[in-house]
mmCIF file of C-alpha atoms in Angstrom:
data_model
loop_
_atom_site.group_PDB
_atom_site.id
_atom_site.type_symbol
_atom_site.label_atom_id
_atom_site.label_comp_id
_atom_site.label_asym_id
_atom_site.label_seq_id
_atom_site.Cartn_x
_atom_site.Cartn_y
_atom_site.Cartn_z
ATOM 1 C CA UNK A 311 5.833 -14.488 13.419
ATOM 2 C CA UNK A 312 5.984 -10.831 14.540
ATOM 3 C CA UNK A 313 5.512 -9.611 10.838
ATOM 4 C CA UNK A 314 6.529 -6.437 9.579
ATOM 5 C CA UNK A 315 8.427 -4.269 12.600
ATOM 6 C CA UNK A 316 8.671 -0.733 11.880
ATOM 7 C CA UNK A 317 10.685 1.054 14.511
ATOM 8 C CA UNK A 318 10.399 4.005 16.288
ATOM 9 C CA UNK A 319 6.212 4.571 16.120
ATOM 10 C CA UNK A 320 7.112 8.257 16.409
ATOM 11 C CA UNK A 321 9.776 10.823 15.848
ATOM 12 C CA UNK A 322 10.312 14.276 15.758
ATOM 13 C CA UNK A 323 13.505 16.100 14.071
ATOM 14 C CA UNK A 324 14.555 19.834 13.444
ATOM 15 C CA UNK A 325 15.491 20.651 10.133
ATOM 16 C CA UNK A 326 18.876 19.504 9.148
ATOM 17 C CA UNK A 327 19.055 16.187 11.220
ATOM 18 C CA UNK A 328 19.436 12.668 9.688
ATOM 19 C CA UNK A 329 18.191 9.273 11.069
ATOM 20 C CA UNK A 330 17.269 6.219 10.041
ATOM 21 C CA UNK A 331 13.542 4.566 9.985
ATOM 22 C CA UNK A 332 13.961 0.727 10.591
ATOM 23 C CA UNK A 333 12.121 -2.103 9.141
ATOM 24 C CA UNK A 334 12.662 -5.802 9.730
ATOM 25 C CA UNK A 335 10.488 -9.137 8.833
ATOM 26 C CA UNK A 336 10.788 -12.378 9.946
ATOM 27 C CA UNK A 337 8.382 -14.014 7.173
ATOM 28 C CA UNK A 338 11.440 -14.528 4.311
ATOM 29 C CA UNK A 339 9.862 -12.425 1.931
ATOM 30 C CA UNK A 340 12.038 -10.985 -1.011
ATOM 31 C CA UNK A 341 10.686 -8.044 -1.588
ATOM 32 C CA UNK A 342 10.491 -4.782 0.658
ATOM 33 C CA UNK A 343 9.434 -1.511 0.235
ATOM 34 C CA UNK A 344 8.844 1.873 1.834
ATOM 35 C CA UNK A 345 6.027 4.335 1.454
ATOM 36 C CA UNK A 346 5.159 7.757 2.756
ATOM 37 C CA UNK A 347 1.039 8.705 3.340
ATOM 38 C CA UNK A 348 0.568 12.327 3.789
ATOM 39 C CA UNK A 349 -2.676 13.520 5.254
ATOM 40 C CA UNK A 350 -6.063 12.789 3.011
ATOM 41 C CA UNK A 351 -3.562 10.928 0.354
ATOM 42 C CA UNK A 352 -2.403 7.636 -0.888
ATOM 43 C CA UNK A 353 0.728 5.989 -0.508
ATOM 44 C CA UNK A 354 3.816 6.839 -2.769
ATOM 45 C CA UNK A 355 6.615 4.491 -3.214
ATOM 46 C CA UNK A 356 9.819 5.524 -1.904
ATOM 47 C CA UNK A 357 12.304 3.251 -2.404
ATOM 48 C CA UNK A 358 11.737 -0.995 -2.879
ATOM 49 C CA UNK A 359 13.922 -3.957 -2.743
ATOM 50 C CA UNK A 360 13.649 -7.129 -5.354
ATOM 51 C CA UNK A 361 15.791 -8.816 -2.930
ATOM 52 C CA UNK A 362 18.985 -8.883 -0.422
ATOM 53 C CA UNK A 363 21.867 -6.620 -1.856
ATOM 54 C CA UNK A 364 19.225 -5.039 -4.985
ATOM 55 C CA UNK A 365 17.211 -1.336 -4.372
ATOM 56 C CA UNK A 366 15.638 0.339 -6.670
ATOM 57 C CA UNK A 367 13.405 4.169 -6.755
ATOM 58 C CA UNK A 368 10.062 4.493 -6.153
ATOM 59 C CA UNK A 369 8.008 7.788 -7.161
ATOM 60 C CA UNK A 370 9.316 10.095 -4.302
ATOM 61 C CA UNK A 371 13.111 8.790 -3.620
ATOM 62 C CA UNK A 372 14.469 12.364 -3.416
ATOM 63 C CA UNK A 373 15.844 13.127 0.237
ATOM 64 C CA UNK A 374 16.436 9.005 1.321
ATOM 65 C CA UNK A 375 18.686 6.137 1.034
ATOM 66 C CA UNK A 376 18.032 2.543 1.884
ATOM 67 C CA UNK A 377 20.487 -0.526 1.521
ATOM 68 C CA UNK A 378 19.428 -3.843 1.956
ATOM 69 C CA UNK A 379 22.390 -6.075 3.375
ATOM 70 C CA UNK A 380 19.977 -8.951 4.574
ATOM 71 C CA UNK A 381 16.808 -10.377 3.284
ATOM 72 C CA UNK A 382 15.212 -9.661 7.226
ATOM 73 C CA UNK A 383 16.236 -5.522 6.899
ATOM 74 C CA UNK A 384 15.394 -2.580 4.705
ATOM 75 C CA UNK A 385 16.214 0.780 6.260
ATOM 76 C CA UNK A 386 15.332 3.912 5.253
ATOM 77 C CA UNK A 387 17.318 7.134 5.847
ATOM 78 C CA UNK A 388 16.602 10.639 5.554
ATOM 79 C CA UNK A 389 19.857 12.261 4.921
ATOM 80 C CA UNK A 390 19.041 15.967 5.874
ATOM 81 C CA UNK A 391 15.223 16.287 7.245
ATOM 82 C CA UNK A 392 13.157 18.490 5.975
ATOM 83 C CA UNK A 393 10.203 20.038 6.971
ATOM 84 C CA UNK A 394 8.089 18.470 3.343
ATOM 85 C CA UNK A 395 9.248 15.186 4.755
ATOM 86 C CA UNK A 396 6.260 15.341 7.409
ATOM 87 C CA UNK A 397 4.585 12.105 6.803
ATOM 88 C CA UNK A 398 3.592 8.491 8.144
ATOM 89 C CA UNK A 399 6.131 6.528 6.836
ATOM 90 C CA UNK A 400 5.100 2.745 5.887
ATOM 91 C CA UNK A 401 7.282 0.039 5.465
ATOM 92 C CA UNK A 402 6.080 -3.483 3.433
ATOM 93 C CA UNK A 403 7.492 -6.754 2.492
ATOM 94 C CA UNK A 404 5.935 -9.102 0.040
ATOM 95 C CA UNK A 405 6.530 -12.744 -0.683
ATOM 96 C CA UNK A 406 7.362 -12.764 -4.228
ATOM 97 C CA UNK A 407 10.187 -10.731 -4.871
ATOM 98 C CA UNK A 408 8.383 -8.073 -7.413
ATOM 99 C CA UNK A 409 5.443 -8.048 -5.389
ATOM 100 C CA UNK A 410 3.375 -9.042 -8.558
ATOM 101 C CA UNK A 411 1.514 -12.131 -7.392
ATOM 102 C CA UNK A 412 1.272 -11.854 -3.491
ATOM 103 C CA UNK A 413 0.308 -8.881 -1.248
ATOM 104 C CA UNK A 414 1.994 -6.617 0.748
ATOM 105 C CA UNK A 415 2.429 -6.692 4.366
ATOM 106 C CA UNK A 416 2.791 -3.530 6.123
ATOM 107 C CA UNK A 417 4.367 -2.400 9.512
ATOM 108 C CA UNK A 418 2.233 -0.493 11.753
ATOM 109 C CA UNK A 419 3.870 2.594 10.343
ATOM 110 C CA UNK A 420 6.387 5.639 11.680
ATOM 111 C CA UNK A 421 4.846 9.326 12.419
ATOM 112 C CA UNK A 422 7.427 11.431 11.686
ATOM 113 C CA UNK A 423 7.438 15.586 12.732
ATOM 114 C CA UNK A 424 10.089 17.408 11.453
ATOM 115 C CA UNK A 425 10.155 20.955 12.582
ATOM 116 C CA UNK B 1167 0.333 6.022 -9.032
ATOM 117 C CA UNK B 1168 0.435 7.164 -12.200
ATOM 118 C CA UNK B 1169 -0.524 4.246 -13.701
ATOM 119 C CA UNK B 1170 -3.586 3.622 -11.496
ATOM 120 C CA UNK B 1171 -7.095 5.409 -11.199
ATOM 121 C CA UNK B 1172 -9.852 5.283 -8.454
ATOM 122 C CA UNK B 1173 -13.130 6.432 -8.894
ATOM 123 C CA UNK B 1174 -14.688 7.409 -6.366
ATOM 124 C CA UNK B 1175 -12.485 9.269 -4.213
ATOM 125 C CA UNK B 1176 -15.072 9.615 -1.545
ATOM 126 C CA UNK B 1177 -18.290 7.344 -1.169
ATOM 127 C CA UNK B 1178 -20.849 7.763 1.298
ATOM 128 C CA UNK B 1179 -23.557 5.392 1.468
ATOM 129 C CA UNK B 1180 -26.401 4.337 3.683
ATOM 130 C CA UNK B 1181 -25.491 1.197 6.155
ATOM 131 C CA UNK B 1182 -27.069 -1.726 4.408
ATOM 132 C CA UNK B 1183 -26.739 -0.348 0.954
ATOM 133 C CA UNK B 1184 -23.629 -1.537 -0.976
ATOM 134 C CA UNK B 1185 -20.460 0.086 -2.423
ATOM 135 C CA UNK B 1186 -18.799 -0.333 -5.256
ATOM 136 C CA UNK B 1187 -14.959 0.765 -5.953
ATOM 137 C CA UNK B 1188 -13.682 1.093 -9.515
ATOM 138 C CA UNK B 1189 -9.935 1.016 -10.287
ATOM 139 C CA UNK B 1190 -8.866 1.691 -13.836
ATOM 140 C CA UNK B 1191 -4.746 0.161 -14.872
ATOM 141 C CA UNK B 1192 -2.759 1.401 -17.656
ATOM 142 C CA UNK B 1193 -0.281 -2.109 -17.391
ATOM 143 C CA UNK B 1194 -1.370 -4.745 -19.273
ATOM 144 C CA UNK B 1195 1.272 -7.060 -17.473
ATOM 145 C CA UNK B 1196 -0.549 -7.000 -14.633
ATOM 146 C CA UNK B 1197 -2.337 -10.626 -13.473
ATOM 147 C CA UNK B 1198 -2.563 -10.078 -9.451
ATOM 148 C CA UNK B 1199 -5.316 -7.559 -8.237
ATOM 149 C CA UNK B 1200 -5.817 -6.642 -4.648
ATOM 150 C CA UNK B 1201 -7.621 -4.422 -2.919
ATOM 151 C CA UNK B 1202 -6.398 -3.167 0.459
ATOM 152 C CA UNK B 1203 -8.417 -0.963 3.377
ATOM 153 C CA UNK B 1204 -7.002 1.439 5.805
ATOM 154 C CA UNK B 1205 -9.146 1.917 8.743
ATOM 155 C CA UNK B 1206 -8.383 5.755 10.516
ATOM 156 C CA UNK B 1207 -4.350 5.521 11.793
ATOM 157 C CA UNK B 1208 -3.762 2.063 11.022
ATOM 158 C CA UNK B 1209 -2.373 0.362 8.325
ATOM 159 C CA UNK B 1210 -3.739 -0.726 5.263
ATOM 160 C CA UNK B 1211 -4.235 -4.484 5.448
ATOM 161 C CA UNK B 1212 -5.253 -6.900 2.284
ATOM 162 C CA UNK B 1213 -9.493 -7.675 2.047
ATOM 163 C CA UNK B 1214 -9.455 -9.475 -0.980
ATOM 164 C CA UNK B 1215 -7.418 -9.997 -3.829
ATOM 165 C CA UNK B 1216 -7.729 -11.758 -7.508
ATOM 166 C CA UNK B 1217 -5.824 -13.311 -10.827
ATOM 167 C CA UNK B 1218 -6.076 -12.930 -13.901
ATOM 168 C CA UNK B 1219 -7.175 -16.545 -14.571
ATOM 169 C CA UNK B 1220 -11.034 -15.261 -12.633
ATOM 170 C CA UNK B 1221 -13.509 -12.940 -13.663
ATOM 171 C CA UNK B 1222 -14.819 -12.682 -10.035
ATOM 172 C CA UNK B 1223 -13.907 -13.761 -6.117
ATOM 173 C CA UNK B 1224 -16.253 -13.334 -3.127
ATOM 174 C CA UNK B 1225 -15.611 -13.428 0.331
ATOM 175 C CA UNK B 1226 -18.358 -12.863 2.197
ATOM 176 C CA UNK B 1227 -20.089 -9.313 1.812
ATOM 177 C CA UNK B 1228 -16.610 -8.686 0.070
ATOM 178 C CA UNK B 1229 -16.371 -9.439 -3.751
ATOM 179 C CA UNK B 1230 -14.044 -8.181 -6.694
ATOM 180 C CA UNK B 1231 -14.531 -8.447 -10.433
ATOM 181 C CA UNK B 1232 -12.269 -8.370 -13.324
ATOM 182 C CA UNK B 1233 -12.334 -6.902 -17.004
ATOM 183 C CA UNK B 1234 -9.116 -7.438 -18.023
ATOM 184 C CA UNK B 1235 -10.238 -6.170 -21.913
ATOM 185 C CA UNK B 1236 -11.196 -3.279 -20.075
ATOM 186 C CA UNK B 1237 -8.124 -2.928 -17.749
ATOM 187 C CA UNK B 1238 -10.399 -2.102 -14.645
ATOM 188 C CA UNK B 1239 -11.175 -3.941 -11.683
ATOM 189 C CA UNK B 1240 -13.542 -2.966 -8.900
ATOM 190 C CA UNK B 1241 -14.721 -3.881 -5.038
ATOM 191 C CA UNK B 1242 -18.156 -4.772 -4.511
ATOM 192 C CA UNK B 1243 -19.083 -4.774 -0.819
ATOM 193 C CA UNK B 1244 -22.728 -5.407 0.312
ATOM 194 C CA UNK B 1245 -24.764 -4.767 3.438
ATOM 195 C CA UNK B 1246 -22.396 -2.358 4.446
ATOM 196 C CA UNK B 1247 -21.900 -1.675 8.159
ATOM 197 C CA UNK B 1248 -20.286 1.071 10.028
ATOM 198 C CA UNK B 1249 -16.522 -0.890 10.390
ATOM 199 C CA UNK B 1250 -16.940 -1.060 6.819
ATOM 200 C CA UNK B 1251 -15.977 3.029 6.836
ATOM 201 C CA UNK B 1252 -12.418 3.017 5.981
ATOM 202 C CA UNK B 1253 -10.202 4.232 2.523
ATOM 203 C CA UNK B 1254 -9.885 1.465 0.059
ATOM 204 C CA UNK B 1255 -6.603 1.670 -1.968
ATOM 205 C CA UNK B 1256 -6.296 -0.607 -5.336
ATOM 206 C CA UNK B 1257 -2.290 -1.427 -6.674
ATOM 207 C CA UNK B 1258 -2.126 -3.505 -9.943
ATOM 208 C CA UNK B 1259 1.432 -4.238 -10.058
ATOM 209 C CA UNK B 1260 3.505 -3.112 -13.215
ATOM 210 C CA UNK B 1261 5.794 -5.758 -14.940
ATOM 211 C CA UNK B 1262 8.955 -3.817 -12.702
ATOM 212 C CA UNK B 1263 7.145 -4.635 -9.254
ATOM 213 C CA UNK B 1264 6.995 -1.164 -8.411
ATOM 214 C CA UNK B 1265 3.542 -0.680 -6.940
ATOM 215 C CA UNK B 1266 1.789 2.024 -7.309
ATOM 216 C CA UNK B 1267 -1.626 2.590 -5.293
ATOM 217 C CA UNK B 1268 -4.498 4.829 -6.574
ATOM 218 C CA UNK B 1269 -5.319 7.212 -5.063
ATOM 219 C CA UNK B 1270 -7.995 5.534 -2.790
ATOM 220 C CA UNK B 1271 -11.300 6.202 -1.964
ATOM 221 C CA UNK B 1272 -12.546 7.201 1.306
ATOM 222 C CA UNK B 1273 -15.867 5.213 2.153
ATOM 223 C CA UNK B 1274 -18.520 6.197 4.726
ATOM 224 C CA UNK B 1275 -21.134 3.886 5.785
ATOM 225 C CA UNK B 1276 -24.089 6.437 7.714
ATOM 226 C CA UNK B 1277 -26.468 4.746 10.260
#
């Protein structure tokens, strides 16, 4: 199993430009989730996923959209980047599908710049 | 997480001595409690985790301990050694699934 496969490892936009942060698993897990870590702080919940077709908001959904048309895929998008949208960005899937008996699994994270 | 306190944010302790972590919930839903570490530009990976059904799991130099009266739970590591230096984040769950992690606490283990 590859795991949790957060693509790309690094980006860098200007101001204004969208993309999309992928995330895909190949363990079957239910629930998915994305979190930003600024520098020197925790993680904060941007958007999760109970399950294939279900999203839900996190702490800090403001500037991103996800969908979640397949158990195996959760993107995230930022719609207009701004520069407070610095961050690592870290994608996890658990196997329970509200995450409230079984741990998280985390891709190896995306650094994204935005200028 | 709002929900979620860590005390201490940083630790700095003498290799050999041990650490302990304290994480204080609000939920009282909560009956899975792990405790994850995030070694310098990786990402954070599970160490140990416990139910609600224990009062205290060890694995190793690793252990973690439950009050659930109290609503805290905390990380006990021992004979600390340098790859022990790393931030330890705590996340009991809330009854929605939306995890929140405290704030963590950044531990360095001195020579």
């Amino acid at each position: 199993n590859a795991g949790v496969t957060q693509t790309p490892k690094f980006q860098v936009l200007k101001t204004g430009q969208s993309m999309t942060l992928q995330c895909a698993q190949d363990m079957n897990h239910e629930y998915m989730s994305w979190y930003r870590q600024d520098p020197g702080m925790g993680l904060r919940l941007i958007h999760y996923s109970v399950g294939a077709g279900i999203t839900d908001q996190g702490e800090v959904p403001n500037g991103y959209n996800v969908s979640r048309s397949t158990t195996e895929d959760f993107p995230l998008r930022l719609l207009s980047a701004a520069p407070s949208q610095t961050s690592v960005y870290f994608c996890a899937s658990s196997y329970s599908s509200t995450a409230t008996n079984s741990p998280l699994h985390f891709g190896n994270g995306t650094r994204l710049t935005v200028t | 997480g709002e929900n979620v306190e860590q005390h201490p944010s940083t630790l700095s302790v003498q290799e050999g001595d041990s650490a302990v972590i304290k994480c204080t919930y609000s939920d009282s839903a909560s009956n899975y409690f792990p405790w994850y570490k995030q070694e310098l530009g990786k990402r954070p990976q599970l160490i140990i985790d416990i139910r609600s059904n224990v009062g205290e799991k060890k694995d190793q130099r690793i252990a973690v301990t439950l009050n659930k009266t109290a609503k805290h739970f905390s990380l006990h590591i021992t004979e600390t050694q340098p790859e022990d230096s790393a931030v330890y984040f705590c996340t009991p769950p809330d009854s929605w699934g939306k995890l929140q992690f405290g704030a963590g606490t950044q531990v360095v283990v001195t020579p």
